[in-house]
């Protein structure tokens, strides 16, 4: 290699570089080249921004929207996370916060916000709690007030979007004057079948009251145990409006004012897009279309079917852990979509594209744009839910005939008549319109009103029945398909929306009774031509319903019906560990269903697991409708074995309950009674004992209403 001879000038260089230059004189040509390259790189790094690559003073302009430039007068209030500043900048009188897991609280908040404005001129901002920093609630001035509509689900848990408020409330409790300027109203949504009925409302309101806030009216609670949520909300809202009258707000006659604009137009192409209101978060994955694999029927008994299916995660970015939940996004059945379009007189515009434009910055569209009526009613809006009594009164103003208006008002103004109607007929929006105006179409009913009033279609959650250790790319689902028949002069059926959608998606033949046939659905593959079967939209939600880290920890598993689903995953995972020589703790499984020969799901699988695990697994069954025998429920079996259950818990076992909330509550009672009797403890001591287990994660429940 040729020798490198370069004239080295050292006068202008840093003294710290001289040793390197001297080394160049005594090293080989290869080493000299390496050292020279190092010097050049060092020189370039030290002079960047001064000699070369000087920063452009206008660089940030490239990343600004035109409407956010320095000369723009548009308010930036919408970008702030400080609710007090947002209210002041927007000239709002109040904020209506919602904390919702299923969308009901959000719907109530939006309805209340509209009526505050139209009836009393109260300018209220309807706000997702996660959109603002909870700490800024304390800064809301005395001349404004805050409304909290909060849902409780599971074991007294807050909704996902309430996490920030929940964390802040812990700090509020520690400061007796943290919110002394705050004036507030609070309404909670819950179910009294659950042990921690409306806990979120109570925790938040108690903290506010103890820290100096002023409750303008007493907190109120909705109870969904008997379907009374809508009526409870109406009752609370009446009290809120009475408060407004007392505060000097003048009540106006209600005249519908749309908050969105609907425009049909040529050149627009309607597309089936993902739900616009789903938010990817730390607990929920993105929504993805997943193909159905390995579908089979577990049992059929009259009007009840139970199916097992698996969702293939394939190469998607989402995964799951044993014990997680899967959210299934259903679509509405063909018959109900067609019935609604016919009632509205809009069959001819079924596939025309239109756009939805909000008329104020507090309105969030529930459907994407552009879209079509078929897509909106099929994939984005709840059109199969029963219509509330309040909705009857609202719809009456658009009635096409005096007779239709009179009929709607008669049902809407009388709770007794409304309850008689709903006891004999499943009143969806389409059926209501056909009942009130059987010989005419509702062309006078604005689409904007429908899109504002109807609730967004929400996912339904299922406990995953597969193990992520055994089947990491397959999600198992166990779905009970129930179709409730309502007796009357014209019997009607309430079809479980998502369960029937899943049954239809599996392409299994329906073995239900003729009177409860499976509705038909139009399935879409979201323009994916590569699919080899039906795909459904789904996402994964993280759960705390997890196996102990140590496989030798004993387990007590209590389930009824499809509550067995997560325990199927637990047991298969433990059986795998046992097969490879890992230590596995004792497992006591309580399982209840109606009849051993008709709805004992996964019976053969459980037999194989028991054979593989030997004395590590003990199964105790309860059958409530076995011929010739006394009715026995799973909580009764737990009561019979309660002393053994308590002993296992004292020895470090973990207890899990999955099924209906009423069953879980009775299981709690049986165990608490055994603890009190066996240990000689009072009610407070027993509660402290059970609460201690739950706080340590040794007692977990995955229940539903």
XYZ file of C-alpha atoms in Angstrom:
705
model
C 0.000 0.000 0.000
C 1.358 3.496 -0.861
C 2.594 5.621 2.008
C 0.365 8.542 2.912
C 2.366 11.799 3.110
C 0.273 14.788 4.173
C 1.558 18.222 5.249
C 0.277 18.432 8.839
C -0.287 21.970 10.113
C -0.594 22.049 13.874
C -0.571 25.770 14.626
C -4.333 26.222 14.575
C -5.320 22.968 16.252
C -6.143 22.254 19.852
C -3.208 21.148 22.023
C -5.235 18.075 22.924
C -4.877 16.866 19.322
C -1.065 17.173 19.181
C -0.361 13.720 20.622
C -2.556 12.219 17.924
C -0.733 14.140 15.203
C 2.616 13.014 16.564
C 1.374 9.460 16.496
C 0.608 9.880 12.804
C 4.303 10.493 12.170
C 5.315 7.129 13.688
C 2.522 4.711 12.677
C 1.836 2.687 9.567
C -0.133 4.113 6.669
C -3.258 2.095 7.605
C -3.206 3.399 11.165
C -2.606 6.916 9.885
C -5.678 6.729 7.690
C -7.820 5.521 10.596
C -6.551 8.292 12.868
C -7.130 10.889 10.147
C -10.719 9.786 9.663
C -11.248 10.032 13.426
C -9.839 13.572 13.405
C -12.057 14.653 10.555
C -15.140 13.215 12.279
C -14.233 14.971 15.524
C -13.698 18.267 13.736
C -17.045 17.934 11.961
C -18.898 17.184 15.206
C -17.300 20.151 17.053
C -18.041 22.660 14.279
C -21.605 21.501 13.443
C -24.014 24.399 13.757
C -21.191 27.010 13.801
C -19.207 26.420 10.612
C -21.657 24.178 8.712
C -25.289 23.000 9.013
C -26.362 26.196 10.722
C -29.973 25.886 12.000
C -32.733 27.452 9.958
C -34.532 30.006 12.208
C -37.789 29.191 10.391
C -37.364 25.404 10.682
C -40.365 24.962 12.972
C -42.697 26.442 10.351
C -42.416 23.230 8.340
C -44.232 21.414 11.162
C -47.020 23.938 11.739
C -50.495 23.678 10.365
C -51.421 26.844 8.463
C -54.149 27.595 11.001
C -51.564 27.518 13.834
C -49.115 30.060 12.463
C -47.965 33.110 14.444
C -50.365 35.432 12.608
C -53.375 33.182 13.045
C -56.143 34.340 15.381
C -57.696 30.885 15.840
C -58.012 29.925 19.498
C -55.785 27.158 20.756
C -58.105 26.371 23.620
C -58.985 23.010 22.090
C -55.417 21.828 22.580
C -55.215 22.527 26.322
C -55.501 19.768 28.899
C -56.430 22.274 31.608
C -60.205 22.063 31.988
C -60.452 25.368 33.878
C -58.685 27.179 31.042
C -60.824 25.429 28.449
C -64.037 26.500 30.188
C -62.840 30.090 30.512
C -61.566 30.345 26.915
C -64.726 28.777 25.494
C -67.182 30.764 27.600
C -68.696 27.601 29.075
C -70.932 27.606 32.150
C -70.217 23.996 33.052
C -68.409 20.811 32.116
C -70.099 17.413 31.944
C -67.483 14.717 32.481
C -68.206 11.132 31.545
C -66.427 7.950 32.609
C -67.690 5.053 30.550
C -66.705 1.467 29.759
C -69.647 0.515 27.557
C -70.715 3.946 26.271
C -73.833 4.511 28.388
C -72.317 7.287 30.508
C -71.046 8.981 27.375
C -74.508 8.845 25.823
C -76.113 10.271 28.970
C -73.541 13.067 29.111
C -74.174 14.046 25.510
C -77.942 14.010 26.031
C -77.651 16.129 29.168
C -75.340 18.571 27.409
C -77.797 19.073 24.569
C -80.731 19.634 26.913
C -78.761 22.027 29.116
C -78.316 24.238 26.087
C -81.686 23.903 24.398
C -83.866 24.081 27.525
C -81.927 26.413 29.825
C -79.244 28.114 27.771
C -76.532 26.523 29.929
C -73.429 26.333 27.744
C -71.936 22.994 28.815
C -68.825 21.239 27.525
C -69.240 17.459 27.295
C -65.820 16.000 28.060
C -64.070 12.649 28.114
C -62.250 12.521 31.461
C -59.089 11.279 29.755
C -58.882 14.412 27.594
C -57.976 16.646 30.548
C -55.561 16.619 33.465
C -57.557 15.709 36.552
C -55.547 18.133 38.712
C -56.995 21.063 36.751
C -60.505 20.236 38.064
C -59.490 21.968 41.306
C -58.959 25.191 39.320
C -62.556 25.448 38.064
C -63.906 28.779 39.277
C -66.913 29.236 41.576
C -69.066 30.743 38.852
C -69.004 27.432 36.959
C -69.818 23.865 37.960
C -68.835 20.325 37.019
C -71.050 17.305 36.400
C -69.652 13.781 36.799
C -71.425 10.805 35.211
C -69.379 7.789 36.289
C -69.710 4.069 35.624
C -68.598 1.257 37.908
C -67.870 -2.181 36.502
C -66.284 -5.443 37.653
C -65.056 -5.438 41.233
C -65.803 -1.769 41.831
C -63.433 -0.707 39.072
C -63.448 2.646 37.236
C -63.705 2.787 33.455
C -60.474 2.961 31.460
C -60.909 6.659 30.673
C -61.340 7.447 34.383
C -57.813 6.323 35.326
C -56.416 9.872 35.644
C -59.265 11.028 37.891
C -58.973 7.859 39.972
C -55.271 8.445 40.655
C -55.833 12.129 41.474
C -58.686 11.360 43.878
C -56.192 9.560 46.122
C -54.344 12.884 46.533
C -57.575 14.825 47.039
C -58.404 12.638 50.046
C -55.185 13.774 51.723
C -55.952 17.500 51.384
C -58.967 18.870 53.246
C -59.172 21.970 51.023
C -58.015 20.599 47.676
C -61.262 21.397 45.838
C -62.884 24.038 48.040
C -63.853 26.147 44.985
C -65.529 23.255 43.161
C -69.299 23.055 42.766
C -70.403 19.707 41.396
C -73.180 17.223 40.639
C -72.638 13.460 40.456
C -74.541 10.529 38.993
C -73.346 6.923 39.035
C -74.091 3.922 36.855
C -73.866 0.485 38.411
C -75.580 -2.792 39.129
C -76.702 -3.821 42.607
C -75.995 -7.464 41.759
C -72.344 -6.542 42.163
C -70.809 -6.375 45.609
C -69.276 -2.938 45.014
C -72.382 -1.238 43.674
C -71.534 2.250 42.334
C -68.233 2.294 44.206
C -66.590 4.727 41.757
C -69.280 7.360 42.337
C -69.020 7.009 46.114
C -65.223 7.176 46.203
C -65.106 10.303 44.028
C -67.997 12.116 45.732
C -66.753 11.237 49.232
C -63.323 12.652 48.386
C -64.844 15.855 46.999
C -67.078 16.342 50.042
C -64.216 15.743 52.474
C -61.992 18.231 50.607
C -64.276 21.240 50.592
C -66.297 20.850 47.387
C -69.993 21.760 47.285
C -72.508 19.211 46.032
C -75.331 21.204 44.412
C -77.718 18.259 44.819
C -77.211 14.876 46.515
C -75.491 12.217 44.427
C -77.803 9.694 42.792
C -77.277 6.158 41.516
C -78.644 4.145 38.623
C -79.264 0.428 39.132
C -79.124 -1.798 36.065
C -79.998 -4.966 37.994
C -83.574 -4.767 36.717
C -82.942 -2.604 33.669
C -83.721 0.629 35.505
C -80.754 2.705 34.345
C -82.697 4.851 31.883
C -85.472 5.646 34.335
C -82.997 6.411 37.118
C -81.182 8.818 34.812
C -84.431 10.571 33.928
C -85.284 10.969 37.606
C -81.869 12.484 38.365
C -82.097 14.743 35.344
C -85.444 16.086 36.578
C -83.688 17.079 39.808
C -80.870 18.733 37.851
C -83.355 20.810 35.859
C -85.195 21.768 39.055
C -81.820 22.996 40.338
C -81.345 25.099 37.206
C -84.724 26.723 37.726
C -83.751 27.523 41.298
C -80.463 29.011 40.087
C -82.380 31.490 37.925
C -81.994 29.863 34.512
C -85.043 30.453 32.350
C -86.518 27.306 30.856
C -87.320 27.464 27.154
C -89.625 25.369 25.047
C -87.582 22.568 23.513
C -86.851 23.001 19.841
C -84.508 20.608 18.167
C -81.184 22.138 17.163
C -78.783 19.781 15.350
C -75.176 19.592 16.458
C -74.051 17.927 13.230
C -74.650 18.496 9.522
C -75.396 15.619 7.135
C -74.523 16.110 3.471
C -75.065 13.637 0.663
C -72.974 14.325 -2.416
C -71.636 12.921 -5.629
C -68.006 11.942 -5.873
C -67.954 10.510 -2.342
C -67.195 6.854 -1.770
C -68.573 5.139 1.309
C -66.175 2.784 3.055
C -66.478 0.342 5.935
C -63.918 1.659 8.399
C -63.072 0.773 11.969
C -65.170 2.242 14.823
C -64.207 5.878 15.330
C -64.730 5.921 19.100
C -62.380 3.080 20.055
C -59.179 4.306 21.656
C -56.012 2.247 21.706
C -54.735 2.466 25.279
C -52.462 0.780 27.773
C -55.227 -1.731 28.493
C -56.764 -2.162 25.038
C -55.036 -3.093 21.788
C -55.910 -1.750 18.373
C -58.866 -3.264 16.502
C -57.912 -5.843 13.877
C -59.920 -8.137 11.577
C -59.286 -11.753 12.616
C -60.347 -14.952 10.820
C -62.397 -17.572 12.679
C -60.903 -21.031 12.989
C -61.920 -24.317 14.617
C -65.539 -23.430 15.333
C -67.703 -26.061 16.988
C -70.920 -26.293 18.925
C -70.556 -27.215 22.600
C -74.256 -27.821 23.216
C -77.748 -26.903 22.093
C -80.727 -26.952 24.433
C -83.971 -25.450 23.177
C -83.406 -21.760 22.599
C -79.830 -21.859 23.955
C -76.689 -22.616 22.002
C -73.086 -22.547 23.143
C -70.242 -22.355 20.659
C -66.475 -22.525 20.862
C -64.378 -20.742 18.272
C -60.837 -19.536 17.853
C -59.542 -16.288 16.376
C -56.315 -16.571 14.428
C -53.933 -13.736 15.342
C -51.693 -14.683 12.408
C -49.163 -11.955 11.689
C -51.116 -9.199 13.455
C -49.329 -6.973 15.955
C -51.543 -7.893 18.891
C -51.035 -10.656 21.421
C -52.621 -11.769 24.658
C -51.886 -13.306 28.026
C -53.827 -16.059 29.754
C -56.782 -14.484 31.559
C -57.190 -11.484 29.245
C -60.465 -10.466 27.567
C -61.272 -10.192 23.880
C -63.613 -7.445 22.683
C -65.823 -8.462 19.757
C -67.283 -5.703 17.562
C -70.582 -7.030 16.196
C -72.724 -5.790 13.358
C -76.493 -5.385 13.353
C -78.630 -8.042 11.616
C -79.850 -7.547 8.060
C -83.524 -7.595 9.044
C -83.172 -4.744 11.549
C -81.156 -2.566 9.155
C -83.743 -3.045 6.398
C -86.647 -2.476 8.803
C -85.200 0.852 9.942
C -84.459 2.099 6.425
C -88.002 1.195 5.356
C -89.523 2.983 8.349
C -87.509 6.106 7.491
C -88.398 5.882 3.798
C -84.699 5.807 2.896
C -84.290 2.445 1.169
C -83.472 4.229 -2.098
C -80.543 6.061 -0.453
C -79.205 3.016 1.340
C -75.792 2.997 -0.335
C -75.368 6.718 -1.085
C -72.308 8.297 0.510
C -72.627 11.205 2.930
C -70.414 13.154 5.316
C -70.972 14.167 8.944
C -69.692 17.597 10.008
C -69.814 18.759 13.660
C -71.335 22.220 14.151
C -69.406 22.915 17.370
C -66.066 21.832 18.810
C -67.565 19.780 21.630
C -69.313 17.338 19.274
C -67.514 14.136 18.314
C -69.068 12.251 15.371
C -70.028 8.674 16.189
C -69.606 7.499 12.611
C -66.792 7.982 10.080
C -67.025 10.109 6.944
C -67.744 9.476 4.198
C -70.061 6.564 4.858
C -73.479 5.273 3.833
C -76.725 4.679 5.716
C -76.289 0.934 5.319
C -72.806 1.058 6.853
C -73.771 3.484 9.633
C -76.785 1.459 10.752
C -75.050 -1.890 10.292
C -71.605 -1.282 11.790
C -71.556 1.911 13.853
C -74.846 2.542 15.704
C -76.860 0.547 18.269
C -80.174 0.075 16.468
C -81.193 -3.148 18.257
C -81.232 -1.691 21.768
C -84.625 -0.927 23.390
C -85.782 2.674 23.026
C -85.999 4.635 26.281
C -89.137 6.417 27.460
C -87.337 9.754 27.110
C -86.544 8.937 23.474
C -90.259 8.400 22.795
C -90.972 11.968 23.927
C -88.140 13.338 21.801
C -89.201 11.442 18.683
C -92.842 12.525 19.087
C -92.021 16.051 17.833
C -91.156 14.571 14.413
C -94.203 12.283 14.120
C -95.626 12.182 10.566
C -99.252 12.125 11.775
C -101.195 13.438 14.807
C -102.142 9.846 15.649
C -98.492 8.746 15.769
C -97.583 11.703 17.967
C -100.430 10.999 20.382
C -99.410 7.344 20.691
C -95.772 8.174 21.413
C -96.727 10.799 23.992
C -99.082 8.398 25.756
C -96.280 5.872 26.235
C -93.600 8.477 26.917
C -95.526 10.386 29.563
C -96.570 7.344 31.571
C -93.982 5.058 33.121
C -96.657 2.413 33.733
C -97.813 2.340 30.091
C -94.217 2.280 28.891
C -93.379 -0.684 31.134
C -96.464 -2.576 29.928
C -95.381 -1.974 26.334
C -91.807 -3.163 26.851
C -92.996 -6.204 28.822
C -94.801 -7.517 25.756
C -92.597 -6.300 22.898
C -88.915 -5.699 22.220
C -89.064 -2.054 21.136
C -86.147 -1.237 18.876
C -86.156 2.088 17.043
C -87.436 0.558 13.813
C -90.197 -1.396 15.551
C -91.250 1.716 17.447
C -91.571 3.751 14.249
C -93.570 0.982 12.587
C -95.820 0.657 15.636
C -96.554 4.381 15.823
C -96.878 4.959 12.092
C -97.674 1.611 10.435
C -99.101 3.142 7.259
C -96.604 5.946 6.710
C -92.879 6.636 6.600
C -90.958 8.909 8.946
C -89.437 11.227 6.374
C -89.802 14.084 8.882
C -87.339 12.477 11.321
C -83.947 14.190 10.750
C -80.953 11.942 10.242
C -78.910 14.296 12.387
C -81.285 13.600 15.284
C -80.880 9.847 14.827
C -77.101 9.999 14.702
C -77.038 12.203 17.813
C -79.505 10.030 19.741
C -78.428 6.500 18.885
C -75.584 5.063 20.937
C -72.373 4.016 19.165
C -72.128 0.277 18.638
C -69.947 -1.076 21.443
C -67.807 -4.197 21.745
C -68.893 -7.099 23.909
C -66.195 -8.700 26.038
C -65.482 -12.397 26.479
C -63.032 -14.059 28.840
C -60.435 -15.770 26.662
C -60.695 -19.561 27.059
C -57.259 -20.429 25.662
C -53.789 -20.292 27.180
C -51.204 -17.962 25.685
C -48.565 -20.552 26.623
C -50.263 -23.357 24.683
C -51.850 -21.297 21.872
C -50.020 -17.961 21.649
C -51.506 -17.053 18.238
C -55.022 -18.389 18.766
C -57.662 -16.766 20.991
C -60.336 -19.125 22.264
C -63.888 -17.815 22.805
C -66.746 -19.581 24.591
C -70.045 -17.880 23.723
C -73.515 -18.676 25.013
C -76.206 -17.780 22.481
C -79.439 -16.830 24.240
C -82.639 -15.631 22.574
C -85.185 -14.369 25.070
C -88.810 -14.792 24.033
C -91.227 -12.088 25.221
C -94.773 -13.475 25.578
C -97.800 -11.473 24.552
C -100.405 -11.115 21.844
C -97.566 -10.692 19.333
C -94.641 -12.622 20.835
C -91.243 -11.212 19.970
C -87.700 -12.346 20.563
C -84.713 -10.451 21.921
C -81.755 -11.863 20.053
C -78.421 -11.572 21.802
C -76.643 -9.276 19.355
C -73.014 -10.363 19.585
C -73.627 -14.006 20.446
C -75.874 -14.464 17.396
C -73.362 -12.547 15.295
C -70.641 -14.961 16.407
C -72.870 -17.981 15.749
C -73.593 -16.662 12.269
C -69.890 -15.985 11.692
C -68.934 -19.572 12.532
C -71.162 -20.837 9.700
C -72.378 -23.573 12.029
C -75.999 -24.650 11.503
C -78.343 -23.145 14.033
C -80.109 -25.813 16.092
C -82.271 -23.348 17.982
C -86.043 -23.647 18.003
C -87.833 -22.276 14.878
C -89.297 -19.414 16.915
C -85.801 -18.223 17.803
C -83.964 -18.645 14.508
C -80.576 -17.014 14.128
C -80.770 -13.590 12.443
C -78.841 -13.158 9.208
C -75.791 -10.897 9.017
C -73.826 -9.438 6.143
C -70.221 -10.268 6.858
C -67.401 -8.171 5.479
C -63.713 -8.855 5.128
C -62.773 -5.160 5.075
C -61.590 -5.295 1.454
C -59.119 -8.058 2.332
C -59.079 -10.431 -0.616
C -56.568 -12.776 1.037
C -58.954 -14.132 3.658
C -59.938 -17.792 3.530
C -62.946 -17.379 5.802
C -65.101 -14.935 7.716
C -63.261 -12.260 9.665
C -64.570 -10.352 12.641
C -63.274 -7.174 14.237
C -61.720 -7.695 17.650
C -59.256 -6.264 20.128
C -57.620 -7.538 23.305
C -58.151 -5.948 26.713
C -55.681 -6.639 29.489
C -57.042 -8.193 32.660
C -55.840 -8.678 36.232
C -57.432 -12.133 36.233
C -54.062 -13.899 36.076
C -52.535 -17.117 37.323
C -50.009 -16.809 40.170
C -46.411 -16.524 39.007
C -45.501 -19.625 41.011
C -47.076 -22.751 39.520
C -46.958 -24.542 42.881
C -49.543 -22.107 44.328
C -52.830 -23.975 45.033
C -55.917 -22.726 43.169
C -59.611 -22.524 44.037
C -61.626 -22.001 40.836
C -65.369 -21.240 41.046
C -67.442 -20.956 37.853
C -70.966 -21.263 36.520
C -71.877 -21.735 32.854
C -69.515 -20.013 30.443
C -67.644 -18.662 33.459
C -65.611 -21.838 32.999
C -63.894 -20.223 29.971
C -60.811 -18.688 31.660
C -60.411 -21.751 33.892
C -60.148 -23.946 30.808
C -57.099 -21.837 29.964
C -55.740 -21.998 33.524
C -56.041 -25.785 33.721
C -54.518 -26.505 30.302
C -51.569 -24.287 31.184
C -51.066 -26.032 34.537
C -51.363 -29.438 32.840
C -48.617 -28.494 30.383
C -46.319 -27.422 33.213
C -47.075 -30.667 35.060
C -46.237 -32.721 31.952
C -42.737 -31.238 31.738
C -41.989 -31.844 35.385
C -42.749 -28.464 36.926
C -44.300 -28.489 40.429
C -48.044 -27.788 40.304
C -50.218 -26.893 43.273
C -53.531 -28.495 44.215
C -56.491 -27.218 42.153
C -60.083 -27.321 43.386
C -62.608 -26.561 40.611
C -66.261 -25.821 41.412
C -68.450 -25.833 38.308
C -72.208 -25.361 38.012
C -74.646 -25.591 35.094
C -78.238 -26.654 34.498
C -77.963 -30.321 33.521
C -75.052 -32.766 33.228
C -76.209 -34.127 29.875
C -77.160 -30.874 28.130
C -74.876 -27.976 29.057
C -71.819 -29.389 30.829
C -69.331 -27.606 28.553
C -65.842 -29.011 27.951
C -66.756 -32.150 29.925
C -64.510 -34.444 27.890
C -61.633 -31.951 28.050
C -61.971 -31.691 31.814
C -61.908 -35.498 32.078
C -58.638 -35.607 30.125
C -57.149 -32.835 32.252
C -58.130 -34.673 35.434
C -56.523 -37.826 34.086
C -53.320 -35.949 33.228
C -53.140 -34.048 36.516
C -54.248 -36.865 38.807
C -54.829 -35.855 42.406
C -53.645 -32.314 41.589
C -57.143 -31.548 40.211
C -60.465 -32.120 41.957
C -63.737 -31.185 40.229
C -66.906 -30.538 42.242
C -70.071 -30.080 40.131
C -73.485 -28.560 40.796
C -76.550 -29.046 38.576
C -79.612 -26.864 39.044
C -82.068 -28.784 36.835
C -81.056 -32.425 37.081
C -84.175 -34.592 36.980
C -85.179 -36.206 40.219
C -82.633 -34.312 42.286
C -82.671 -31.222 44.444
C -81.550 -28.032 42.713
C -77.924 -27.386 43.489
C -76.016 -24.240 42.551
C -72.285 -23.737 42.555
C -72.476 -21.415 45.566
C -74.215 -24.231 47.464
C -71.267 -26.539 46.751
C -68.869 -23.831 47.904
C -70.884 -23.562 51.117
C -70.619 -27.330 51.665
C -66.855 -27.216 51.187
C -66.325 -23.806 52.775
C -64.129 -25.020 55.637
C -61.752 -26.630 53.125
C -61.803 -23.477 50.994
C -60.888 -21.312 53.995
C -58.140 -23.735 54.993
C -56.616 -23.608 51.508
C -56.760 -19.797 51.523
C -55.016 -19.698 54.893
C -52.320 -21.934 53.416
C -51.670 -19.530 50.535
C -54.082 -20.659 47.814
C -55.416 -18.159 45.245
C -59.186 -17.988 44.698
C -60.863 -17.072 41.405
C -64.579 -16.576 40.675
C -66.023 -16.230 37.156
C -69.672 -15.957 36.148
C -72.678 -13.824 36.934
C -72.320 -11.167 39.601
C -75.197 -12.570 41.661
C -73.447 -15.933 41.919
C -70.153 -14.283 42.880
C -71.847 -12.251 45.604
C -73.402 -15.394 47.104
C -70.033 -17.171 46.973
C -68.592 -14.270 48.962
C -71.342 -14.686 51.566
C -70.737 -18.443 51.926
C -66.997 -18.003 52.460
C -67.398 -15.035 54.797
C -69.909 -16.983 56.907
C -67.434 -19.861 57.171
C -64.620 -17.498 58.161
C -66.739 -15.815 60.824
C -67.907 -19.128 62.299
C -64.594 -20.935 62.031
C -62.361 -18.165 63.328
C -64.820 -16.550 65.724
C -64.571 -13.201 63.918
C -67.067 -10.344 63.777
C -68.353 -8.686 60.620
C -65.602 -6.048 60.522
C -62.848 -8.604 61.095
C -64.237 -10.857 58.355
C -64.342 -7.942 55.931
C -60.754 -7.049 56.797
C -59.749 -10.681 56.162
C -61.395 -10.848 52.724
C -60.256 -7.350 51.738
C -56.702 -8.308 52.655
C -56.821 -11.310 50.311
C -58.217 -9.186 47.486
C -55.638 -6.443 47.927
C -52.854 -9.027 47.743
C -54.340 -10.492 44.555
C -55.236 -13.760 46.273
C -58.978 -13.386 45.597
C -60.003 -12.277 42.120
C -63.336 -12.111 40.310
C -64.277 -11.788 36.628
C -68.038 -11.267 36.686
C -70.859 -9.700 34.703
C -74.413 -8.530 35.401
